[in-house]
Amino acid sequence: AQSVTQLGSHVSVSEGALVLLRCNYSSSVPPYLFWYVQYPNQGLQLLLKYTTGATLVKGINGFEAEFKKSETSFHLTKPSAHMSDAAEYFCAVSATSGNTGKLIFGQGTTLQVKP
Amino acid sequence: NAGVTQTPKFQVLKTGQSMTLQCAQDMNHEYMSWYRQDPGMGLRLIHYSVGAGITDQGEVPNGYNVSRSTTEDFPLRLLSAAPSQTSVYFCASRATGENTEAFFGQGTRLTVV
């Protein structure tokens, strides 16, 4: 069965510091991976996705993620945090067994950005 | 282009009451899903649909019903509300294909007292 684990439910960084949010997945087939962001009192919106091809994926708002098959990881990074990046972030993998349209989510990481 | 629209945004129910959370999408997506979000538990799948007339249970279906009579609409029914159903509910839609992204509504914050 596929699963996603996000290491660290809360991450705190200073403004201008590197942001690193960790995501590991479990999948017996090549995965399709996604990062979503949720700002307070809003729905989820897509930051970026990995399907095939280049393993370094660039997304919106300066975020990027690297797919590492050997480490079964898809960590999200941003070189310099802004106050506006404070939000909850979810990693997800697309279920590949059967035609279900399901996404399997990690438990989320809340990013706090300190001035 | 409205995307995924959920109504209502907020709702307070008394234990035992029933209600329907509405979800509509205008992107002609075949896949639609309902999730609930609780602190520390991420998003948990309640029910999903792969097309009109086809629905199936997710990981936490008890106490909820769904139907999919049209491609556009996917309502979620709470039959007899319980305090354990206090949560934030999200509807999502996706085009067919495992590499497609899901689009989410703005959520419904439900409190059962």
GROMACS .gro file of N, CA and C in nm, chain B residues 8-82:
model
  225
  123PRO      N    1  -2.237   2.510   0.284
  123PRO     CA    2  -2.201   2.642   0.333
  123PRO      C    3  -2.055   2.649   0.375
  124LYS      N    4  -2.007   2.764   0.414
  124LYS     CA    5  -1.871   2.779   0.465
  124LYS      C    6  -1.865   2.744   0.614
  125PHE      N    7  -1.970   2.772   0.685
  125PHE     CA    8  -1.976   2.744   0.828
  125PHE      C    9  -2.113   2.683   0.860
  126GLN      N   10  -2.115   2.594   0.958
  126GLN     CA   11  -2.242   2.534   0.999
  126GLN      C   12  -2.230   2.483   1.142
  127VAL      N   13  -2.332   2.509   1.220
  127VAL     CA   14  -2.343   2.452   1.355
  127VAL      C   15  -2.467   2.364   1.358
  128LEU      N   16  -2.449   2.241   1.400
  128LEU     CA   17  -2.559   2.146   1.410
  128LEU      C   18  -2.573   2.097   1.552
  129LYS      N   19  -2.694   2.056   1.586
  129LYS     CA   20  -2.715   1.987   1.712
  129LYS      C   21  -2.700   1.836   1.688
  130THR      N   22  -2.657   1.767   1.790
  130THR     CA   23  -2.644   1.622   1.780
  130THR      C   24  -2.776   1.561   1.733
  131GLY      N   25  -2.765   1.473   1.632
  131GLY     CA   26  -2.884   1.407   1.579
  131GLY      C   27  -2.944   1.473   1.456
  132GLN      N   28  -2.908   1.597   1.431
  132GLN     CA   29  -2.960   1.664   1.312
  132GLN      C   30  -2.891   1.609   1.187
  133SER      N   31  -2.956   1.628   1.074
  133SER     CA   32  -2.898   1.589   0.947
  133SER      C   33  -2.874   1.713   0.862
  134MET      N   34  -2.782   1.701   0.768
  134MET     CA   35  -2.759   1.810   0.675
  134MET      C   36  -2.681   1.760   0.555
  135THR      N   37  -2.678   1.842   0.452
  135THR     CA   38  -2.604   1.811   0.331
  135THR      C   39  -2.504   1.921   0.302
  136LEU      N   40  -2.380   1.881   0.282
  136LEU     CA   41  -2.276   1.972   0.236
  136LEU      C   42  -2.273   1.964   0.084
  137GLN      N   43  -2.280   2.081   0.023
  137GLN     CA   44  -2.285   2.084  -0.123
  137GLN      C   45  -2.146   2.104  -0.182
  138CYS      N   46  -2.123   2.040  -0.298
  138CYS     CA   47  -1.998   2.057  -0.372
  138CYS      C   48  -2.029   2.054  -0.520
  139ALA      N   49  -1.979   2.153  -0.591
  139ALA     CA   50  -1.999   2.160  -0.734
  139ALA      C   51  -1.869   2.201  -0.801
  140GLN      N   52  -1.840   2.141  -0.917
  140GLN     CA   53  -1.721   2.179  -0.994
  140GLN      C   54  -1.763   2.203  -1.139
  141ASP      N   55  -1.691   2.296  -1.201
  141ASP     CA   56  -1.726   2.334  -1.338
  141ASP      C   57  -1.615   2.303  -1.436
  142MET      N   58  -1.528   2.207  -1.401
  142MET     CA   59  -1.413   2.173  -1.485
  142MET      C   60  -1.433   2.041  -1.560
  143ASN      N   61  -1.551   1.983  -1.550
  143ASN     CA   62  -1.582   1.857  -1.616
  143ASN      C   63  -1.491   1.743  -1.571
  144HIS      N   64  -1.452   1.747  -1.442
  144HIS     CA   65  -1.366   1.643  -1.388
  144HIS      C   66  -1.447   1.519  -1.355
  145GLU      N   67  -1.388   1.402  -1.383
  145GLU     CA   68  -1.456   1.278  -1.349
  145GLU      C   69  -1.440   1.242  -1.201
  146TYR      N   70  -1.320   1.265  -1.148
  146TYR     CA   71  -1.293   1.227  -1.009
  146TYR      C   72  -1.338   1.337  -0.914
  147MET      N   73  -1.411   1.297  -0.808
  147MET     CA   74  -1.444   1.390  -0.699
  147MET      C   75  -1.430   1.316  -0.567
  148SER      N   76  -1.394   1.391  -0.463
  148SER     CA   77  -1.367   1.330  -0.332
  148SER      C   78  -1.411   1.424  -0.222
  149TRP      N   79  -1.440   1.365  -0.107
  149TRP     CA   80  -1.464   1.438   0.016
  149TRP      C   81  -1.359   1.397   0.119
  150TYR      N   82  -1.299   1.497   0.183
  150TYR     CA   83  -1.202   1.475   0.290
  150TYR      C   84  -1.249   1.549   0.415
  151ARG      N   85  -1.205   1.498   0.528
  151ARG     CA   86  -1.217   1.576   0.651
  151ARG      C   87  -1.078   1.604   0.705
  152GLN      N   88  -1.063   1.722   0.764
  152GLN     CA   89  -0.934   1.763   0.818
  152GLN      C   90  -0.947   1.788   0.967
  153ASP      N   91  -0.868   1.715   1.043
  153ASP     CA   92  -0.866   1.730   1.187
  153ASP      C   93  -0.723   1.755   1.231
  154PRO      N   94  -0.703   1.833   1.338
  154PRO     CA   95  -0.567   1.868   1.381
  154PRO      C   96  -0.479   1.745   1.400
  155GLY      N   97  -0.361   1.749   1.339
  155GLY     CA   98  -0.265   1.641   1.356
  155GLY      C   99  -0.293   1.516   1.277
  156MET      N  100  -0.402   1.515   1.199
  156MET     CA  101  -0.439   1.392   1.129
  156MET      C  102  -0.441   1.410   0.977
  157GLY      N  103  -0.399   1.524   0.930
  157GLY     CA  104  -0.396   1.545   0.786
  157GLY      C  105  -0.535   1.543   0.726
  158LEU      N  106  -0.544   1.500   0.603
  158LEU     CA  107  -0.672   1.488   0.534
  158LEU      C  108  -0.707   1.340   0.522
  159ARG      N  109  -0.826   1.307   0.565
  159ARG     CA  110  -0.871   1.168   0.557
  159ARG      C  111  -0.988   1.159   0.460
  160LEU      N  112  -0.981   1.059   0.375
  160LEU     CA  113  -1.080   1.043   0.269
  160LEU      C  114  -1.208   0.982   0.323
  161ILE      N  115  -1.320   1.047   0.295
  161ILE     CA  116  -1.449   0.998   0.342
  161ILE      C  117  -1.516   0.911   0.235
  162HIS      N  118  -1.542   0.971   0.121
  162HIS     CA  119  -1.600   0.903   0.006
  162HIS      C  120  -1.539   0.962  -0.120
  163TYR      N  121  -1.545   0.884  -0.228
  163TYR     CA  122  -1.497   0.935  -0.355
  163TYR      C  123  -1.583   0.881  -0.469
  164SER      N  124  -1.566   0.943  -0.584
  164SER     CA  125  -1.643   0.905  -0.703
  164SER      C  126  -1.552   0.915  -0.826
  165VAL      N  127  -1.563   0.817  -0.914
  165VAL     CA  128  -1.484   0.818  -1.038
  165VAL      C  129  -1.569   0.859  -1.157
  166GLY      N  130  -1.693   0.894  -1.134
  166GLY     CA  131  -1.780   0.940  -1.241
  166GLY      C  132  -1.925   0.939  -1.196
  167ALA      N  133  -2.010   0.999  -1.276
  167ALA     CA  134  -2.152   1.004  -1.243
  167ALA      C  135  -2.207   0.863  -1.223
  168GLY      N  136  -2.279   0.845  -1.112
  168GLY     CA  137  -2.339   0.717  -1.081
  168GLY      C  138  -2.251   0.619  -1.009
  169ILE      N  139  -2.124   0.656  -0.984
  169ILE     CA  140  -2.027   0.564  -0.922
  169ILE      C  141  -1.966   0.631  -0.799
  170THR      N  142  -1.987   0.569  -0.682
  170THR     CA  143  -1.926   0.619  -0.560
  170THR      C  144  -1.867   0.502  -0.481
  171ASP      N  145  -1.774   0.533  -0.393
  171ASP     CA  146  -1.714   0.429  -0.310
  171ASP      C  147  -1.666   0.492  -0.180
  172GLN      N  148  -1.642   0.404  -0.083
  172GLN     CA  149  -1.602   0.451   0.050
  172GLN      C  150  -1.454   0.475   0.058
  173GLY      N  151  -1.417   0.576   0.135
  173GLY     CA  152  -1.278   0.600   0.167
  173GLY      C  153  -1.242   0.538   0.300
  174GLU      N  154  -1.154   0.601   0.375
  174GLU     CA  155  -1.107   0.541   0.500
  174GLU      C  156  -1.194   0.572   0.620
  175VAL      N  157  -1.276   0.677   0.614
  175VAL     CA  158  -1.363   0.712   0.728
  175VAL      C  159  -1.506   0.739   0.683
  176PRO      N  160  -1.577   0.640   0.627
  176PRO     CA  161  -1.708   0.666   0.567
  176PRO      C  162  -1.826   0.663   0.663
  177ASN      N  163  -1.806   0.610   0.785
  177ASN     CA  164  -1.921   0.589   0.873
  177ASN      C  165  -1.987   0.720   0.912
  178GLY      N  166  -2.121   0.722   0.897
  178GLY     CA  167  -2.198   0.841   0.932
  178GLY      C  168  -2.220   0.936   0.816
  179TYR      N  169  -2.167   0.901   0.700
  179TYR     CA  170  -2.178   0.988   0.582
  179TYR      C  171  -2.231   0.909   0.462
  180ASN      N  172  -2.312   0.978   0.382
  180ASN     CA  173  -2.355   0.922   0.255
  180ASN      C  174  -2.323   1.020   0.143
  181VAL      N  175  -2.305   0.966   0.022
  181VAL     CA  176  -2.283   1.050  -0.095
  181VAL      C  177  -2.364   0.994  -0.211
  182SER      N  178  -2.380   1.079  -0.312
  182SER     CA  179  -2.439   1.037  -0.439
  182SER      C  180  -2.374   1.121  -0.547
  183ARG      N  181  -2.379   1.073  -0.670
  183ARG     CA  182  -2.320   1.148  -0.783
  183ARG      C  183  -2.413   1.129  -0.902
  184SER      N  184  -2.514   1.212  -0.906
  184SER     CA  185  -2.613   1.200  -1.015
  184SER      C  186  -2.566   1.276  -1.140
  185THR      N  187  -2.478   1.372  -1.125
  185THR     CA  188  -2.424   1.446  -1.238
  185THR      C  189  -2.272   1.455  -1.224
  186THR      N  190  -2.204   1.487  -1.332
  186THR     CA  191  -2.058   1.506  -1.325
  186THR      C  192  -2.023   1.622  -1.234
  187GLU      N  193  -2.108   1.725  -1.230
  187GLU     CA  194  -2.074   1.849  -1.162
  187GLU      C  195  -2.089   1.843  -1.010
  188ASP      N  196  -2.184   1.767  -0.960
  188ASP     CA  197  -2.223   1.776  -0.819
  188ASP      C  198  -2.192   1.650  -0.740
  189PHE      N  199  -2.148   1.670  -0.617
  189PHE     CA  200  -2.112   1.557  -0.531
  189PHE      C  201  -2.145   1.595  -0.386
  190PRO      N  202  -2.270   1.589  -0.347
  190PRO     CA  203  -2.309   1.627  -0.211
  190PRO      C  204  -2.272   1.521  -0.108
  191LEU      N  205  -2.242   1.569   0.012
  191LEU     CA  206  -2.210   1.482   0.126
  191LEU      C  207  -2.319   1.499   0.231
  192ARG      N  208  -2.379   1.389   0.271
  192ARG     CA  209  -2.489   1.392   0.367
  192ARG      C  210  -2.446   1.335   0.501
  193LEU      N  211  -2.475   1.413   0.605
  193LEU     CA  212  -2.459   1.363   0.741
  193LEU      C  213  -2.598   1.320   0.788
  194LEU      N  214  -2.613   1.194   0.821
  194LEU     CA  215  -2.745   1.139   0.847
  194LEU      C  216  -2.795   1.176   0.987
  195SER      N  217  -2.707   1.166   1.086
  195SER     CA  218  -2.742   1.197   1.224
  195SER      C  219  -2.614   1.247   1.290
  196ALA      N  220  -2.598   1.378   1.293
  196ALA     CA  221  -2.471   1.438   1.332
  196ALA      C  222  -2.430   1.399   1.474
  197ALA      N  223  -2.299   1.378   1.489
  197ALA     CA  224  -2.240   1.347   1.619
  197ALA      C  225  -2.125   1.442   1.645
   0.00000   0.00000   0.00000
